CSV table of N, CA and C in Angstrom, one decimal:
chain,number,residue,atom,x,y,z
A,22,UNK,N,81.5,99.3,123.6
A,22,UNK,CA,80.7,100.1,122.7
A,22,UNK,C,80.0,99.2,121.7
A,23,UNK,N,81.0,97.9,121.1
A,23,UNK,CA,80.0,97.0,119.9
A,23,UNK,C,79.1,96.6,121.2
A,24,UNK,N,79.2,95.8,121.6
A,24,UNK,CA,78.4,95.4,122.7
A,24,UNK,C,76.8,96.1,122.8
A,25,UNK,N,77.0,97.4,123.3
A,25,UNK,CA,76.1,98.3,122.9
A,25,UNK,C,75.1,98.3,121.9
A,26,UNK,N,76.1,98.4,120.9
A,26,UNK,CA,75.4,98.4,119.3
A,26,UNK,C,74.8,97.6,119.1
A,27,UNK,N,75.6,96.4,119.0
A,27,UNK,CA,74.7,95.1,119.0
A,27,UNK,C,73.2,94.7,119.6
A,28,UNK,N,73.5,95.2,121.1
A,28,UNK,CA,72.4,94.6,121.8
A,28,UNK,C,71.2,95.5,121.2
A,29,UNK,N,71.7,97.3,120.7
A,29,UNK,CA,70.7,98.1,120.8
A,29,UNK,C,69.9,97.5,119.1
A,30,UNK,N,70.6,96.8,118.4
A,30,UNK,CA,70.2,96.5,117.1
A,30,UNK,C,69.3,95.4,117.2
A,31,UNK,N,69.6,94.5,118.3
A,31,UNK,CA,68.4,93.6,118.5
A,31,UNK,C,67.4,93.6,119.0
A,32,UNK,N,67.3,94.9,119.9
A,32,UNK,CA,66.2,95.4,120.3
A,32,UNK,C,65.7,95.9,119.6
A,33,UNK,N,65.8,96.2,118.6
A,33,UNK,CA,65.4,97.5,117.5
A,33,UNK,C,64.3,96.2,116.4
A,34,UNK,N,65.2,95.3,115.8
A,34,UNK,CA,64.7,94.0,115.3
A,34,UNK,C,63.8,93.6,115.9
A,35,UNK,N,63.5,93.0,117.6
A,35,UNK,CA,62.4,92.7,118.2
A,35,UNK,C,61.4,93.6,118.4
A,36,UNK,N,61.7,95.0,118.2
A,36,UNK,CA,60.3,95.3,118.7
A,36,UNK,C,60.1,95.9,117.3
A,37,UNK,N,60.6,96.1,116.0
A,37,UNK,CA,59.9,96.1,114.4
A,37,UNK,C,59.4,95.1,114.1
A,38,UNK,N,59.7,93.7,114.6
A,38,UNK,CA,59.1,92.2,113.9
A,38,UNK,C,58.0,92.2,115.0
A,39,UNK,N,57.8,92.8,116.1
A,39,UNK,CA,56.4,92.3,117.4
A,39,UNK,C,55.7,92.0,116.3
A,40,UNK,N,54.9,92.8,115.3
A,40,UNK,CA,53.2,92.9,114.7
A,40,UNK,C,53.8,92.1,114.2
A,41,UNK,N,54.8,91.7,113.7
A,41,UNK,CA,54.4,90.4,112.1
A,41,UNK,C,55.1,89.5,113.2
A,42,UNK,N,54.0,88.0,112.2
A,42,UNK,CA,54.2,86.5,112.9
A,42,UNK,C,55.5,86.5,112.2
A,43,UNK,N,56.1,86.8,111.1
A,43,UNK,CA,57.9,86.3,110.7
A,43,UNK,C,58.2,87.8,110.0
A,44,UNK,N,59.4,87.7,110.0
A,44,UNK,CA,60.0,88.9,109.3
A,44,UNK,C,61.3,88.0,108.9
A,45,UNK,N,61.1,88.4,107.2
A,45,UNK,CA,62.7,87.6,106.5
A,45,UNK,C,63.2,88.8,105.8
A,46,UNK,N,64.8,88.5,106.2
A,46,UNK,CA,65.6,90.0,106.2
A,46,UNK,C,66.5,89.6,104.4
A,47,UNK,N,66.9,90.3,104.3
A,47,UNK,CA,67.5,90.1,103.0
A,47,UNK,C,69.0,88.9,103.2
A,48,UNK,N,69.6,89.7,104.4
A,48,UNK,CA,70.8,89.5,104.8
A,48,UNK,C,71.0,88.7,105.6
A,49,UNK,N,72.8,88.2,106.3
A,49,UNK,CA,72.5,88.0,107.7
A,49,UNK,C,72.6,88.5,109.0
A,50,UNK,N,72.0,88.2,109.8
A,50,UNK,CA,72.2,88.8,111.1
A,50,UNK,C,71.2,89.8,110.9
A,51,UNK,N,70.0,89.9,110.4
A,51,UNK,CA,68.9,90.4,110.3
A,51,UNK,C,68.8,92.0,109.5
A,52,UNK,N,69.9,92.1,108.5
A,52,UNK,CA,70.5,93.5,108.0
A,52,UNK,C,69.6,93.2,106.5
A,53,UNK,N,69.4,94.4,105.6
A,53,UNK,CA,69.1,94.7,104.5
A,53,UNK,C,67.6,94.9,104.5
A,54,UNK,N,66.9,94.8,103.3
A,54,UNK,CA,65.5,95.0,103.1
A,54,UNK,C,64.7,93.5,104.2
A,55,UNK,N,63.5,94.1,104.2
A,55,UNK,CA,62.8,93.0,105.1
A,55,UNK,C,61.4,93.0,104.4
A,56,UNK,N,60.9,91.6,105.1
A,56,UNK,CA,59.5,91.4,104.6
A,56,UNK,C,59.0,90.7,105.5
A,57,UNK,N,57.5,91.3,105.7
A,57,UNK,CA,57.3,91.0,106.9
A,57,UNK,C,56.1,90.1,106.4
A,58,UNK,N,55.8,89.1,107.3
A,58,UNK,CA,54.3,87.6,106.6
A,58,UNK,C,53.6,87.6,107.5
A,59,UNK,N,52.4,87.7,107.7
A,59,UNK,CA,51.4,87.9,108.8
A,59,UNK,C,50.4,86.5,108.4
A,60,UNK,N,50.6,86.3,107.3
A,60,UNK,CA,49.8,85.2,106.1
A,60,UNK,C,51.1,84.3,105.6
A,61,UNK,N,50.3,83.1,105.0
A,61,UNK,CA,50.7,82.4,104.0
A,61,UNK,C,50.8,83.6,102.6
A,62,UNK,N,52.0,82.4,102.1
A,62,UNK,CA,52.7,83.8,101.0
A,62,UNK,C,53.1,82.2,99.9
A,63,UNK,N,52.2,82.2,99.3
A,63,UNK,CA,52.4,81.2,98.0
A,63,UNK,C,53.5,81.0,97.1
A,64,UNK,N,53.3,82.9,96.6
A,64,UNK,CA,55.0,82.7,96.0
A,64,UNK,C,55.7,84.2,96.4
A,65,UNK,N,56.8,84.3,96.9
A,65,UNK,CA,57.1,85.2,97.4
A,65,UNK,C,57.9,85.5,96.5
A,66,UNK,N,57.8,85.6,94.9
A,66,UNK,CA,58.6,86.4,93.7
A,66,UNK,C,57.2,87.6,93.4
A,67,UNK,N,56.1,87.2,94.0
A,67,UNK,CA,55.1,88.6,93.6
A,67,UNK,C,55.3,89.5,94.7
A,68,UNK,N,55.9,89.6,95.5
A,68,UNK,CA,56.1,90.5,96.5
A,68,UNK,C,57.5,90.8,96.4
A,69,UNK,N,58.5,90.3,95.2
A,69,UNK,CA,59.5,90.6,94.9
A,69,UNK,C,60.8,90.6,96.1
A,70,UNK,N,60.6,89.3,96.9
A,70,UNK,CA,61.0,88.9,98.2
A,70,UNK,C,61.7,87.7,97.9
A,71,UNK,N,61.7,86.9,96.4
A,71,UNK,CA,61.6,85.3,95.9
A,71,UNK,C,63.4,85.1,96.5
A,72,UNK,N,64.0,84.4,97.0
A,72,UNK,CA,65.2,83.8,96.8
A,72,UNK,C,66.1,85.1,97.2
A,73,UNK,N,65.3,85.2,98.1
A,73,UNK,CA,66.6,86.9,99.1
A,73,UNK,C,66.7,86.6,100.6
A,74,UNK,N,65.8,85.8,101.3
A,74,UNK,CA,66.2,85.7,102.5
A,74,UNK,C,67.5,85.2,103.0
A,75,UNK,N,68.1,85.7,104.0
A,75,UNK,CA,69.4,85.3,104.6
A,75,UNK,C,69.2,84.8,105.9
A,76,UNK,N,68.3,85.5,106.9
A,76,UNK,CA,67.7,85.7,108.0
A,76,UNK,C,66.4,86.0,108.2
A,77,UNK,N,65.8,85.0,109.4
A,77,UNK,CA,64.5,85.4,109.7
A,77,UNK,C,64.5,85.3,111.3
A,78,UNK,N,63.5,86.2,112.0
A,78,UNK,CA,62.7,86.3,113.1
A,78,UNK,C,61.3,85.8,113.1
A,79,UNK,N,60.8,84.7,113.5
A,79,UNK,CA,59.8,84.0,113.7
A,79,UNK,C,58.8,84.4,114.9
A,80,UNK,N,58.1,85.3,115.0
A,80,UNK,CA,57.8,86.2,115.9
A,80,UNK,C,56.6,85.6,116.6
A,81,UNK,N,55.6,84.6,116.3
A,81,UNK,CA,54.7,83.7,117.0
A,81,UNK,C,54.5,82.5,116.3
A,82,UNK,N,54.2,81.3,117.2
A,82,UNK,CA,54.0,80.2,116.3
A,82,UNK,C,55.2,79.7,115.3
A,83,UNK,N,54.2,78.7,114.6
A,83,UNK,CA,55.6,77.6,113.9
A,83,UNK,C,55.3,78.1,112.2
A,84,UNK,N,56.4,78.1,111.5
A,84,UNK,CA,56.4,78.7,110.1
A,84,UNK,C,56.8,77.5,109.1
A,85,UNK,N,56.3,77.2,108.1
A,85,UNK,CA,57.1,76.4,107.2
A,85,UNK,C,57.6,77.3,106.2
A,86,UNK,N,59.1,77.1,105.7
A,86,UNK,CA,59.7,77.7,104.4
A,86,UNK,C,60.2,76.8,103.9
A,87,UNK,N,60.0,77.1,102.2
A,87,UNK,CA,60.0,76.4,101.3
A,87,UNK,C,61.0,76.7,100.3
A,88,UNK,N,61.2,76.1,99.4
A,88,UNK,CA,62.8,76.8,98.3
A,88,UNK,C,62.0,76.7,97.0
A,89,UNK,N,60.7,76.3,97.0
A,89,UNK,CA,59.9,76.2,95.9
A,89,UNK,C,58.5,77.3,96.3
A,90,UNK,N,57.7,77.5,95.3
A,90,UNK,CA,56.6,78.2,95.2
A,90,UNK,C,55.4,77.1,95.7
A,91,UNK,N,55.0,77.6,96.2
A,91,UNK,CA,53.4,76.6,96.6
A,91,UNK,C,53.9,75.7,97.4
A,92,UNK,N,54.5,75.6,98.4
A,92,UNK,CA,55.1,75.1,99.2
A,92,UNK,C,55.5,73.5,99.0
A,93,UNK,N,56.3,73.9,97.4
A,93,UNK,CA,57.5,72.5,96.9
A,93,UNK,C,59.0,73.1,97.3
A,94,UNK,N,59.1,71.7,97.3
A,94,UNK,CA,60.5,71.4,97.3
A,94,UNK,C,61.1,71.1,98.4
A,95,UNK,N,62.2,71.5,98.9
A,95,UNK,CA,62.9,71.8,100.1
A,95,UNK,C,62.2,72.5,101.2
A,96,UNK,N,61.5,72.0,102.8
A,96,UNK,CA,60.6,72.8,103.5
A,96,UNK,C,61.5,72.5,105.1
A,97,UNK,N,61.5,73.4,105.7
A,97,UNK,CA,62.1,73.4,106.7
A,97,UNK,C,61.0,74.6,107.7
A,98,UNK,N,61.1,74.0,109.0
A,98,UNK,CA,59.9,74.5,109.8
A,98,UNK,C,61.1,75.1,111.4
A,99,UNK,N,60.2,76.1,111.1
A,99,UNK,CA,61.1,77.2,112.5
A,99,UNK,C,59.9,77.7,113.5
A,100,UNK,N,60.2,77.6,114.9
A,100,UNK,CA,59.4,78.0,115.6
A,100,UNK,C,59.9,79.2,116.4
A,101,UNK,N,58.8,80.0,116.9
A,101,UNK,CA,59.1,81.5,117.8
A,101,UNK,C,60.8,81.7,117.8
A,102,UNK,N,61.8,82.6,117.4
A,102,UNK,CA,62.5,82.9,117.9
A,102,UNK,C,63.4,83.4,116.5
A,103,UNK,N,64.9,83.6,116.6
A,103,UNK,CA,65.7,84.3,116.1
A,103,UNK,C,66.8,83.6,115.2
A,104,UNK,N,66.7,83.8,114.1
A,104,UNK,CA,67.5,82.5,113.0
A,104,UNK,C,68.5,83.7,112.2
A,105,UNK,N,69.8,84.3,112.9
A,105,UNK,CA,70.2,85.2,112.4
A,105,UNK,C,71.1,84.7,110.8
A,106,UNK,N,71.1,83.4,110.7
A,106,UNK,CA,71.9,83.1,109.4
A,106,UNK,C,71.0,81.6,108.8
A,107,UNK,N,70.4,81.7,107.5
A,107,UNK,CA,69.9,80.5,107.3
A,107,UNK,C,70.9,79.2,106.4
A,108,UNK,N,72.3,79.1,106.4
A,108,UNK,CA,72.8,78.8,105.8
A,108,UNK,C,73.1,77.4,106.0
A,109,UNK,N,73.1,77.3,107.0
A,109,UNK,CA,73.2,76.1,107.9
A,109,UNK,C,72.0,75.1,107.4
A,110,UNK,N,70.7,75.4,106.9
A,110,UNK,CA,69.7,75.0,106.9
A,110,UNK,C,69.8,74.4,105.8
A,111,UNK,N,70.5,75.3,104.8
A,111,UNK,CA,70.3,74.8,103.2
A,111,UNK,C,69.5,75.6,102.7
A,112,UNK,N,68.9,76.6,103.2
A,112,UNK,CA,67.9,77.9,102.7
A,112,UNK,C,67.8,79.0,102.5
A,113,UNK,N,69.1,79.3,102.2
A,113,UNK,CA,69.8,81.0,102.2
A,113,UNK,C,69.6,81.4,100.6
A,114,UNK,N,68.8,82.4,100.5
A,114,UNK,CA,68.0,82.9,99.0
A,114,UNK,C,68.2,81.6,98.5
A,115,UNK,N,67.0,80.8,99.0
A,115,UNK,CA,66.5,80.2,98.2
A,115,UNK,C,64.6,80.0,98.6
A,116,UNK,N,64.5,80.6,99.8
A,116,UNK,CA,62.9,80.5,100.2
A,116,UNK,C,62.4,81.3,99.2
A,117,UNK,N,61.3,80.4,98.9
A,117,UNK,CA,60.2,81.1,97.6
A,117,UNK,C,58.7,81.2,98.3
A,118,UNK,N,58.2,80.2,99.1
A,118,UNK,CA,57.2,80.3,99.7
A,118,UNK,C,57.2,79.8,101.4
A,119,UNK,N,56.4,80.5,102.3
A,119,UNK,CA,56.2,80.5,103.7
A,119,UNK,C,54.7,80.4,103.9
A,120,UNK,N,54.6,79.2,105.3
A,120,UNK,CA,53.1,79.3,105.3
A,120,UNK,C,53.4,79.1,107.3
């Protein structure tokens, strides 16, 4: 039955994030509010998104995230696929901008 759930939850994730090139979730494992970036996002405290990511889905192409605004500081680059925990990275609420 988890088995189930799980798989049915990550299909549910892939086909919400298709239209957007990234989707960063609040949480991990792709749970809580989301935001989805189709664009470069300068500072992602005007979209009230600043230093919440836990998890992202990279849905086409290569992304840069940043821990600063205007793409300073700490930048780490993820390509096409599924980053259910960013912690490992050193980027867990702390991405402020994505290009």
């Amino acid at each position: 039955m988890k088995i189930t759930t799980l798989a049915m939850s990550l299909a549910l994730v892939t086909a919400t994030t298709a239209a957007a090139e990234l989707t960063l979730f609040e949480h991990d494992g792709f749970s809580g509010r989301r935001f989805a970036v189709n664009g470069s996002v300068n500072n992602l405290a005007d979209a009230g998104f600043n230093d919440r990511a836990s998890s992202v889905v990279v849905g086409s192409g290569t992304w840069q995230l940043c821990d600063d605004a205007y793409f300073r500081g700490n930048c780490v680059t993820l390509k096409a696929g599924q980053y259910p925990s960013l912690r490992s990275m050193g980027i867990n609420d702390r991405i402020s901008s994505a290009r």
